[in-house]
Amino acid sequence: MKLARRVMELTESATLAVSAKAARMKAAGVDVIGFGAGEPDFDTPEPIKQAGIEAIRGGHTHYSKPASGLVEAKSAVCAKFARDNGLSYTPAEVIVTAGGKMACYLAIQAVVDPGDEVVIPRPYWVSYPEMVKLAGGTPIFVTGPEENDYKLTPAVLESVLTDRTRMVILCSPSNPSGVTYSPDELRVVADVLAGRDLVVLSDEIYDRLIYDGVEHLSFAAIDDRTRAKTVTVNAASKTYAMTGWRVGFAGGPAEIIKAMARLQSQTTSGAVTFNQHALTAALTGDQFVVETMRQAFRERAERMYRRLTAIPGVRCPRPTGAIYCFPNVSATYDRLGVSGSVEFADRLLEEIRVAVVPGIAFGLDAHVRLSFALSLEEMDEGLSRIEAFLR
């Protein structure tokens, strides 16, 4: 059967592929340590689960009205943006979506026309390029200096901006590197983009998972210029361990949000209604649950970073946010007889039963991604296997 070209040209998600292969091996009784997961290993906090259950029992099982999100959910999103991000949005400037991924997709579909260019910094989340291609846009990849943890500098960013640039995507804290832009670094980016007719998609899904005293600044909160051109994407997925609930949200200029809502009304019809009640409970409830998870991730981040950088030939950006380390392991390729990150990851999985995600999936073949969303015991065992394999 002939399938649409746009589907055939999509690249399979490497993160899901690695997780699926590791799961098959585990199901066959193989002792696999999985560093591939891009989700917290914690359970959704009980008050949030109860809110979802009570919503179902209360009959909140019909369509979301409006499609852009329930009134109470959008009010909770507005309150979250004000509390955590210093952003004052009205309900007309926010949307609740079926996950953060859908928020990104809708924003790109609403703004990008065929032939438009979208600047995507390396390393990038695996879905950005595919979403841009689905909109008919052209991904323009750009890489900051490794010594600057690949963060964009003014010269690097200016080198790829053209009259066809319609969007710039930022992700801080970064998936896959865990690197966070400082407020000053973001202000410099804002200065470079000032006066340009483009939209910034700021993916801030890990904004509550920040470590080492690093300050998170929302790009839209820098000044009126950035607020007017930025769509800020977030979700309950990582902050509240709700990846399976598929509920995200975004805030931005009312015109763009309205366009995203029109698209949503013709696709998913909106986020699941009772899940929006759970989102409301998450955003308005006791935030102690977030701090508990954040502290656990902070300890794991430091431990993984310390052990990885102690391995000869391995260097790694320090993770100051998110749930990942992104070590450069290319110095070991020749000795291991591998040509890149895919073969490196295959060797680890087949020979020492450790699953990592090849860096080529994120645009940098010298790296692999390891998630520290697993127990300390599993993490230590997996890192010990990697250390023994690489020494």
Tab-separated table of C-alpha atoms in Angstrom:
chain	number	residue	atom	x	y	z
A	1	MET	CA	0.000	0.000	0.000
A	2	LYS	CA	1.255	3.451	-0.896
A	3	LEU	CA	1.707	5.694	2.126
A	4	ALA	CA	2.124	9.446	2.223
A	5	ARG	CA	5.650	10.688	1.620
A	6	ARG	CA	5.580	12.842	4.755
A	7	VAL	CA	5.088	9.710	6.859
A	8	MET	CA	7.699	7.659	5.043
A	9	GLU	CA	10.253	10.429	5.531
A	10	LEU	CA	9.784	10.546	9.304
A	11	THR	CA	12.619	9.230	11.443
A	12	GLU	CA	11.703	6.740	14.143
A	13	SER	CA	12.165	8.092	17.656
A	14	ALA	CA	15.510	6.708	18.813
A	15	THR	CA	14.540	7.059	22.457
A	16	LEU	CA	11.422	4.955	21.994
A	17	ALA	CA	13.335	2.445	19.867
A	18	VAL	CA	16.010	1.943	22.520
A	19	SER	CA	13.432	1.618	25.283
A	20	ALA	CA	11.462	-0.897	23.230
A	21	LYS	CA	14.526	-3.043	22.519
A	22	ALA	CA	15.578	-2.973	26.167
A	23	ALA	CA	12.028	-3.912	27.192
A	24	ARG	CA	12.061	-6.890	24.828
A	25	MET	CA	15.340	-8.087	26.316
A	26	LYS	CA	13.999	-7.665	29.861
A	27	ALA	CA	10.870	-9.604	28.917
A	28	ALA	CA	13.134	-12.398	27.718
A	29	GLY	CA	14.801	-12.510	31.133
A	30	VAL	CA	17.921	-10.478	30.296
A	31	ASP	CA	19.257	-8.270	33.104
A	32	VAL	CA	19.217	-4.907	31.310
A	33	ILE	CA	19.950	-1.569	32.969
A	34	GLY	CA	18.004	1.068	31.051
A	35	PHE	CA	19.344	4.618	30.809
A	36	GLY	CA	17.063	5.389	27.874
A	37	ALA	CA	13.886	6.510	29.606
A	38	GLY	CA	12.883	10.116	29.156
A	39	GLU	CA	10.436	10.095	32.032
A	40	PRO	CA	10.627	10.251	35.835
A	41	ASP	CA	10.716	6.911	37.623
A	42	PHE	CA	8.404	8.253	40.331
A	43	ASP	CA	4.692	7.555	40.482
A	44	THR	CA	2.195	10.363	39.984
A	45	PRO	CA	1.558	11.907	43.427
A	46	GLU	CA	-1.558	10.543	45.123
A	47	PRO	CA	-3.524	13.834	45.334
A	48	ILE	CA	-3.194	14.259	41.581
A	49	LYS	CA	-4.332	10.698	40.914
A	50	GLN	CA	-7.291	11.186	43.215
A	51	ALA	CA	-8.289	14.350	41.354
A	52	GLY	CA	-8.365	12.392	38.105
A	53	ILE	CA	-10.341	9.546	39.665
A	54	GLU	CA	-12.845	11.920	41.248
A	55	ALA	CA	-13.285	13.700	37.921
A	56	ILE	CA	-14.173	10.398	36.253
A	57	ARG	CA	-16.583	9.475	39.033
A	58	GLY	CA	-18.075	12.956	38.838
A	59	GLY	CA	-18.958	12.499	35.184
A	60	HIS	CA	-16.242	14.694	33.686
A	61	THR	CA	-15.842	12.311	30.764
A	62	HIS	CA	-17.186	14.397	27.891
A	63	TYR	CA	-15.508	16.676	25.372
A	64	SER	CA	-13.300	19.470	26.593
A	65	LYS	CA	-15.287	22.681	26.254
A	66	PRO	CA	-13.690	24.779	24.946
A	67	ALA	CA	-11.221	22.707	22.930
A	68	SER	CA	-8.424	24.991	24.110
A	69	GLY	CA	-8.922	23.755	27.674
A	70	LEU	CA	-11.345	23.776	30.570
A	71	VAL	CA	-11.785	27.151	32.247
A	72	GLU	CA	-10.389	25.907	35.568
A	73	ALA	CA	-7.416	24.217	33.889
A	74	LYS	CA	-6.525	27.350	31.924
A	75	SER	CA	-6.823	29.431	35.076
A	76	ALA	CA	-4.408	27.044	36.807
A	77	VAL	CA	-1.996	27.332	33.874
A	78	CYS	CA	-2.133	31.126	34.070
A	79	ALA	CA	-1.409	30.942	37.809
A	80	LYS	CA	1.529	28.584	37.216
A	81	PHE	CA	3.078	30.865	34.613
A	82	ALA	CA	2.732	33.826	36.977
A	83	ARG	CA	4.099	31.970	40.010
A	84	ASP	CA	7.002	30.105	38.439
A	85	ASN	CA	7.883	32.066	35.323
A	86	GLY	CA	6.974	35.683	35.956
A	87	LEU	CA	4.593	35.624	33.002
A	88	SER	CA	1.190	37.278	33.158
A	89	TYR	CA	-1.158	35.553	30.718
A	90	THR	CA	-4.920	35.754	30.292
A	91	PRO	CA	-6.922	32.578	29.543
A	92	ALA	CA	-7.027	33.669	25.877
A	93	GLU	CA	-3.225	33.447	25.833
A	94	VAL	CA	-2.932	29.845	27.058
A	95	ILE	CA	-3.928	26.437	25.750
A	96	VAL	CA	-4.114	22.982	27.331
A	97	THR	CA	-2.966	20.196	25.017
A	98	ALA	CA	-2.600	16.426	24.849
A	99	GLY	CA	0.961	16.548	26.167
A	100	GLY	CA	3.851	18.957	25.747
A	101	LYS	CA	4.730	17.320	22.438
A	102	MET	CA	1.347	18.291	21.011
A	103	ALA	CA	1.877	21.868	22.203
A	104	CYS	CA	5.155	22.001	20.251
A	105	TYR	CA	3.521	20.433	17.209
A	106	LEU	CA	0.577	22.828	17.228
A	107	ALA	CA	2.834	25.865	17.608
A	108	ILE	CA	4.973	24.805	14.661
A	109	GLN	CA	1.929	24.009	12.524
A	110	ALA	CA	0.392	27.365	13.392
A	111	VAL	CA	3.440	29.414	12.434
A	112	VAL	CA	5.599	27.579	9.878
A	113	ASP	CA	4.752	27.531	6.163
A	114	PRO	CA	6.387	25.348	3.496
A	115	GLY	CA	9.801	26.780	2.696
A	116	ASP	CA	10.181	28.569	6.025
A	117	GLU	CA	13.367	27.967	7.973
A	118	VAL	CA	13.407	26.905	11.613
A	119	VAL	CA	16.637	27.230	13.587
A	120	ILE	CA	17.241	24.187	15.790
A	121	PRO	CA	20.318	24.198	18.048
A	122	ARG	CA	22.253	20.966	18.478
A	123	PRO	CA	21.848	18.879	20.521
A	124	TYR	CA	18.100	18.901	20.065
A	125	TRP	CA	15.116	16.902	21.236
A	126	VAL	CA	14.508	14.217	18.636
A	127	SER	CA	11.024	15.378	17.609
A	128	TYR	CA	11.801	18.994	16.673
A	129	PRO	CA	13.178	18.313	13.167
A	130	GLU	CA	10.398	15.871	12.326
A	131	MET	CA	7.712	18.335	13.419
A	132	VAL	CA	9.271	21.058	11.289
A	133	LYS	CA	9.386	18.760	8.267
A	134	LEU	CA	5.736	17.797	8.774
A	135	ALA	CA	4.895	21.504	8.488
A	136	GLY	CA	6.886	21.739	5.250
A	137	GLY	CA	9.589	23.782	6.925
A	138	THR	CA	13.339	23.393	6.636
A	139	PRO	CA	15.291	22.588	9.810
A	140	ILE	CA	18.442	24.704	10.061
A	141	PHE	CA	20.803	23.090	12.522
A	142	VAL	CA	23.350	25.126	14.435
A	143	THR	CA	25.916	24.044	17.002
A	144	GLY	CA	27.338	26.214	19.749
A	145	PRO	CA	30.912	25.683	20.990
A	146	GLU	CA	31.441	22.480	22.958
A	147	GLU	CA	33.440	24.454	25.531
A	148	ASN	CA	30.259	26.493	26.077
A	149	ASP	CA	28.228	23.302	26.544
A	150	TYR	CA	26.860	23.802	23.013
A	151	LYS	CA	24.860	26.862	24.057
A	152	LEU	CA	24.321	29.446	21.333
A	153	THR	CA	26.606	32.453	21.130
A	154	PRO	CA	25.594	35.644	19.274
A	155	ALA	CA	27.962	34.964	16.391
A	156	VAL	CA	26.795	31.373	15.970
A	157	LEU	CA	23.123	32.345	16.012
A	158	GLU	CA	23.549	35.296	13.657
A	159	SER	CA	25.355	33.068	11.157
A	160	VAL	CA	22.191	31.058	10.416
A	161	LEU	CA	19.493	33.743	10.518
A	162	THR	CA	18.072	34.709	7.119
A	163	ASP	CA	15.006	36.433	5.700
A	164	ARG	CA	13.384	32.986	5.578
A	165	THR	CA	13.867	32.281	9.295
A	166	ARG	CA	10.386	31.916	10.782
A	167	MET	CA	11.125	30.254	14.095
A	168	VAL	CA	13.943	29.623	16.550
A	169	ILE	CA	13.567	26.720	18.972
A	170	LEU	CA	15.099	26.925	22.442
A	171	CYS	CA	15.090	24.191	25.081
A	172	SER	CA	16.344	25.096	28.549
A	173	PRO	CA	17.005	23.034	30.576
A	174	SER	CA	18.046	20.920	27.637
A	175	ASN	CA	16.925	17.503	26.586
A	176	PRO	CA	19.345	15.790	25.971
A	177	SER	CA	22.238	17.593	27.667
A	178	GLY	CA	20.766	18.841	30.942
A	179	VAL	CA	22.407	22.215	30.263
A	180	THR	CA	20.579	25.383	31.307
A	181	TYR	CA	21.007	28.831	29.775
A	182	SER	CA	21.793	31.535	32.309
A	183	PRO	CA	19.590	34.655	32.333
A	184	ASP	CA	22.427	36.698	30.808
A	185	GLU	CA	22.921	34.163	28.020
A	186	LEU	CA	19.218	34.298	27.175
A	187	ARG	CA	19.227	38.095	27.157
A	188	VAL	CA	22.031	38.040	24.588
A	189	VAL	CA	19.985	35.675	22.414
A	190	ALA	CA	17.031	38.042	22.778
A	191	ASP	CA	19.161	40.964	21.599
A	192	VAL	CA	20.208	39.029	18.495
A	193	LEU	CA	16.575	38.234	17.656
A	194	ALA	CA	15.263	41.736	18.385
A	195	GLY	CA	13.571	43.358	15.418
A	196	ARG	CA	13.248	40.116	13.461
A	197	ASP	CA	9.855	38.877	12.324
A	198	LEU	CA	10.013	35.409	13.801
A	199	VAL	CA	8.612	33.302	16.622
A	200	VAL	CA	10.580	31.683	19.424
A	201	LEU	CA	9.381	28.289	20.610
A	202	SER	CA	10.716	28.027	24.163
A	203	ASP	CA	10.430	24.463	25.447
A	204	GLU	CA	10.612	24.758	29.225
A	205	ILE	CA	9.195	21.402	30.245
A	206	TYR	CA	12.016	20.886	32.774
A	207	ASP	CA	11.787	24.358	34.307
A	208	ARG	CA	11.122	23.012	37.820
A	209	LEU	CA	13.963	20.476	37.684
A	210	ILE	CA	16.947	22.794	38.206
A	211	TYR	CA	20.079	22.066	40.258
A	212	ASP	CA	23.215	23.668	41.676
A	213	GLY	CA	21.568	27.005	42.415
A	214	VAL	CA	21.145	27.778	38.719
A	215	GLU	CA	18.488	30.385	37.959
A	216	HIS	CA	15.898	29.567	35.329
A	217	LEU	CA	14.556	32.441	33.249
A	218	SER	CA	11.677	32.056	30.831
A	219	PHE	CA	12.595	33.569	27.479
A	220	ALA	CA	9.232	35.314	27.225
A	221	ALA	CA	9.809	36.979	30.604
A	222	ILE	CA	12.917	38.897	29.499
A	223	ASP	CA	11.018	41.915	28.181
A	224	ASP	CA	8.044	42.995	26.096
A	225	ARG	CA	9.883	42.133	22.875
A	226	THR	CA	10.358	38.500	23.818
A	227	ARG	CA	6.871	38.145	25.267
A	228	ALA	CA	5.371	39.303	21.972
A	229	LYS	CA	7.158	36.664	19.901
A	230	THR	CA	7.470	33.644	22.225
A	231	VAL	CA	5.350	30.542	22.667
A	232	THR	CA	6.320	28.938	25.982
A	233	VAL	CA	5.656	25.196	26.140
A	234	ASN	CA	5.377	23.168	29.311
A	235	ALA	CA	3.582	20.106	30.674
A	236	ALA	CA	2.760	18.141	33.781
A	237	SER	CA	4.751	15.199	32.435
A	238	LYS	CA	8.182	15.692	33.979
A	239	THR	CA	7.431	17.984	36.908
A	240	TYR	CA	4.658	15.834	38.346
A	241	ALA	CA	5.597	12.398	36.906
A	242	MET	CA	2.568	12.411	34.607
A	243	THR	CA	4.014	11.350	31.247
A	244	GLY	CA	1.232	8.827	30.632
A	245	TRP	CA	-1.529	11.328	31.365
A	246	ARG	CA	-0.671	13.246	28.182
A	247	VAL	CA	-1.474	16.733	29.352
A	248	GLY	CA	0.588	19.792	28.487
A	249	PHE	CA	0.087	23.488	27.985
A	250	ALA	CA	1.474	26.579	26.324
A	251	GLY	CA	1.292	30.333	26.668
A	252	GLY	CA	1.938	33.022	24.107
A	253	PRO	CA	0.482	35.728	21.883
A	254	ALA	CA	-3.302	35.368	21.676
A	255	GLU	CA	-3.246	35.207	17.869
A	256	ILE	CA	-0.930	32.186	17.869
A	257	ILE	CA	-2.744	30.468	20.731
A	258	LYS	CA	-6.058	30.932	18.909
A	259	ALA	CA	-4.558	29.338	15.787
A	260	MET	CA	-3.242	26.437	17.866
A	261	ALA	CA	-6.714	25.977	19.352
A	262	ARG	CA	-8.266	25.847	15.856
A	263	LEU	CA	-5.806	23.140	14.876
A	264	GLN	CA	-6.462	21.246	18.087
A	265	SER	CA	-10.225	21.356	17.514
A	266	GLN	CA	-9.703	19.536	14.203
A	267	THR	CA	-7.221	16.954	15.537
A	268	THR	CA	-7.422	15.757	19.138
A	269	SER	CA	-10.476	17.889	20.037
A	270	GLY	CA	-8.557	18.879	23.158
A	271	ALA	CA	-6.830	17.237	26.089
A	272	VAL	CA	-8.675	14.469	27.959
A	273	THR	CA	-11.200	16.174	30.226
A	274	PHE	CA	-10.546	14.303	33.467
A	275	ASN	CA	-6.816	14.629	32.913
A	276	GLN	CA	-7.293	18.390	32.838
A	277	HIS	CA	-8.790	18.115	36.313
A	278	ALA	CA	-5.653	16.232	37.373
A	279	LEU	CA	-3.524	18.971	35.795
A	280	THR	CA	-5.441	21.585	37.761
A	281	ALA	CA	-4.781	19.683	40.984
A	282	ALA	CA	-1.091	19.367	40.118
A	283	LEU	CA	-0.581	23.046	39.362
A	284	THR	CA	-2.609	24.383	42.293
A	285	GLY	CA	-1.802	21.771	44.948
A	286	ASP	CA	1.075	21.376	47.406
A	287	GLN	CA	4.311	21.763	45.429
A	288	PHE	CA	6.322	19.825	48.023
A	289	VAL	CA	6.022	16.762	45.793
A	290	VAL	CA	8.014	18.576	43.117
A	291	GLU	CA	10.785	19.491	45.531
A	292	THR	CA	11.043	15.888	46.742
A	293	MET	CA	11.607	14.646	43.200
A	294	ARG	CA	13.923	17.530	42.375
A	295	GLN	CA	16.199	16.729	45.303
A	296	ALA	CA	16.383	13.074	44.275
A	297	PHE	CA	17.242	14.030	40.695
A	298	ARG	CA	19.832	16.541	41.927
A	299	GLU	CA	21.653	13.809	43.846
A	300	ARG	CA	21.550	11.453	40.876
A	301	ALA	CA	22.714	14.167	38.468
A	302	GLU	CA	25.814	14.910	40.522
A	303	ARG	CA	26.579	11.237	41.051
A	304	MET	CA	26.260	10.316	37.383
A	305	TYR	CA	28.260	13.350	36.243
A	306	ARG	CA	31.054	12.607	38.703
A	307	ARG	CA	31.340	8.959	37.695
A	308	LEU	CA	31.149	9.596	33.955
A	309	THR	CA	33.811	12.302	33.962
A	310	ALA	CA	36.132	10.032	35.965
A	311	ILE	CA	36.290	7.605	33.023
A	312	PRO	CA	39.373	8.254	30.837
A	313	GLY	CA	38.404	9.762	27.485
A	314	VAL	CA	34.892	10.762	28.553
A	315	ARG	CA	33.868	14.395	28.951
A	316	CYS	CA	30.428	15.638	29.787
A	317	PRO	CA	28.548	18.917	30.210
A	318	ARG	CA	27.466	19.344	33.823
A	319	PRO	CA	23.699	18.741	34.033
A	320	THR	CA	22.151	21.716	35.812
A	321	GLY	CA	18.598	20.704	34.945
A	322	ALA	CA	16.376	18.033	33.363
A	323	ILE	CA	17.067	14.311	33.921
A	324	TYR	CA	19.974	13.538	31.588
A	325	CYS	CA	23.718	13.415	31.144
A	326	PHE	CA	25.107	13.699	27.614
A	327	PRO	CA	28.714	12.486	27.668
A	328	ASN	CA	31.083	12.776	24.721
A	329	VAL	CA	32.427	9.240	24.285
A	330	SER	CA	34.001	9.652	20.836
A	331	ALA	CA	37.536	9.257	22.207
A	332	THR	CA	36.718	5.578	22.774
A	333	TYR	CA	35.401	4.862	19.263
A	334	ASP	CA	38.693	3.872	17.620
A	335	ARG	CA	39.713	1.610	20.482
A	336	LEU	CA	36.326	-0.094	20.462
A	337	GLY	CA	36.253	-0.325	16.686
A	338	VAL	CA	32.944	1.510	16.320
A	339	SER	CA	32.091	4.155	13.757
A	340	GLY	CA	29.690	6.216	15.833
A	341	SER	CA	27.135	6.441	18.599
A	342	VAL	CA	24.740	3.863	17.143
A	343	GLU	CA	27.381	1.128	17.114
A	344	PHE	CA	28.609	2.273	20.529
A	345	ALA	CA	25.101	1.969	21.979
A	346	ASP	CA	24.611	-1.428	20.326
A	347	ARG	CA	27.842	-2.703	21.854
A	348	LEU	CA	26.762	-1.565	25.310
A	349	LEU	CA	23.373	-3.209	25.005
A	350	GLU	CA	24.598	-6.487	23.550
A	351	GLU	CA	27.797	-6.918	25.578
A	352	ILE	CA	27.118	-5.391	28.993
A	353	ARG	CA	23.307	-5.155	28.894
A	354	VAL	CA	23.154	-1.381	29.315
A	355	ALA	CA	20.759	0.733	27.238
A	356	VAL	CA	21.736	4.293	26.251
A	357	VAL	CA	20.442	6.507	23.435
A	358	PRO	CA	22.808	7.230	20.508
A	359	GLY	CA	23.750	10.890	20.296
A	360	ILE	CA	23.164	10.975	16.549
A	361	ALA	CA	19.440	11.024	17.363
A	362	PHE	CA	20.037	14.433	18.953
A	363	GLY	CA	22.327	15.676	16.194
A	364	LEU	CA	25.721	14.931	17.812
A	365	ASP	CA	27.238	11.567	16.959
A	366	ALA	CA	30.096	11.959	19.455
A	367	HIS	CA	27.697	11.619	22.376
A	368	VAL	CA	25.218	9.278	24.002
A	369	ARG	CA	22.374	10.203	26.334
A	370	LEU	CA	21.899	8.646	29.736
A	371	SER	CA	18.821	9.326	31.839
A	372	PHE	CA	19.196	9.328	35.615
A	373	ALA	CA	15.496	8.605	36.068
A	374	LEU	CA	16.169	5.276	37.756
A	375	SER	CA	17.074	4.120	41.232
A	376	LEU	CA	20.527	4.830	42.659
A	377	GLU	CA	21.154	1.092	42.867
A	378	GLU	CA	20.350	0.542	39.197
A	379	MET	CA	22.267	3.652	38.193
A	380	ASP	CA	25.380	2.611	40.094
A	381	GLU	CA	25.271	-0.889	38.639
A	382	GLY	CA	24.850	0.424	35.102
A	383	LEU	CA	27.664	2.955	35.490
A	384	SER	CA	29.935	0.263	36.921
A	385	ARG	CA	29.311	-1.843	33.824
A	386	ILE	CA	30.111	1.118	31.564
A	387	GLU	CA	33.279	1.949	33.524
A	388	ALA	CA	34.524	-1.630	33.271
A	389	PHE	CA	33.698	-1.754	29.555
A	390	LEU	CA	35.535	1.477	28.727
A	391	ARG	CA	38.628	1.048	30.884
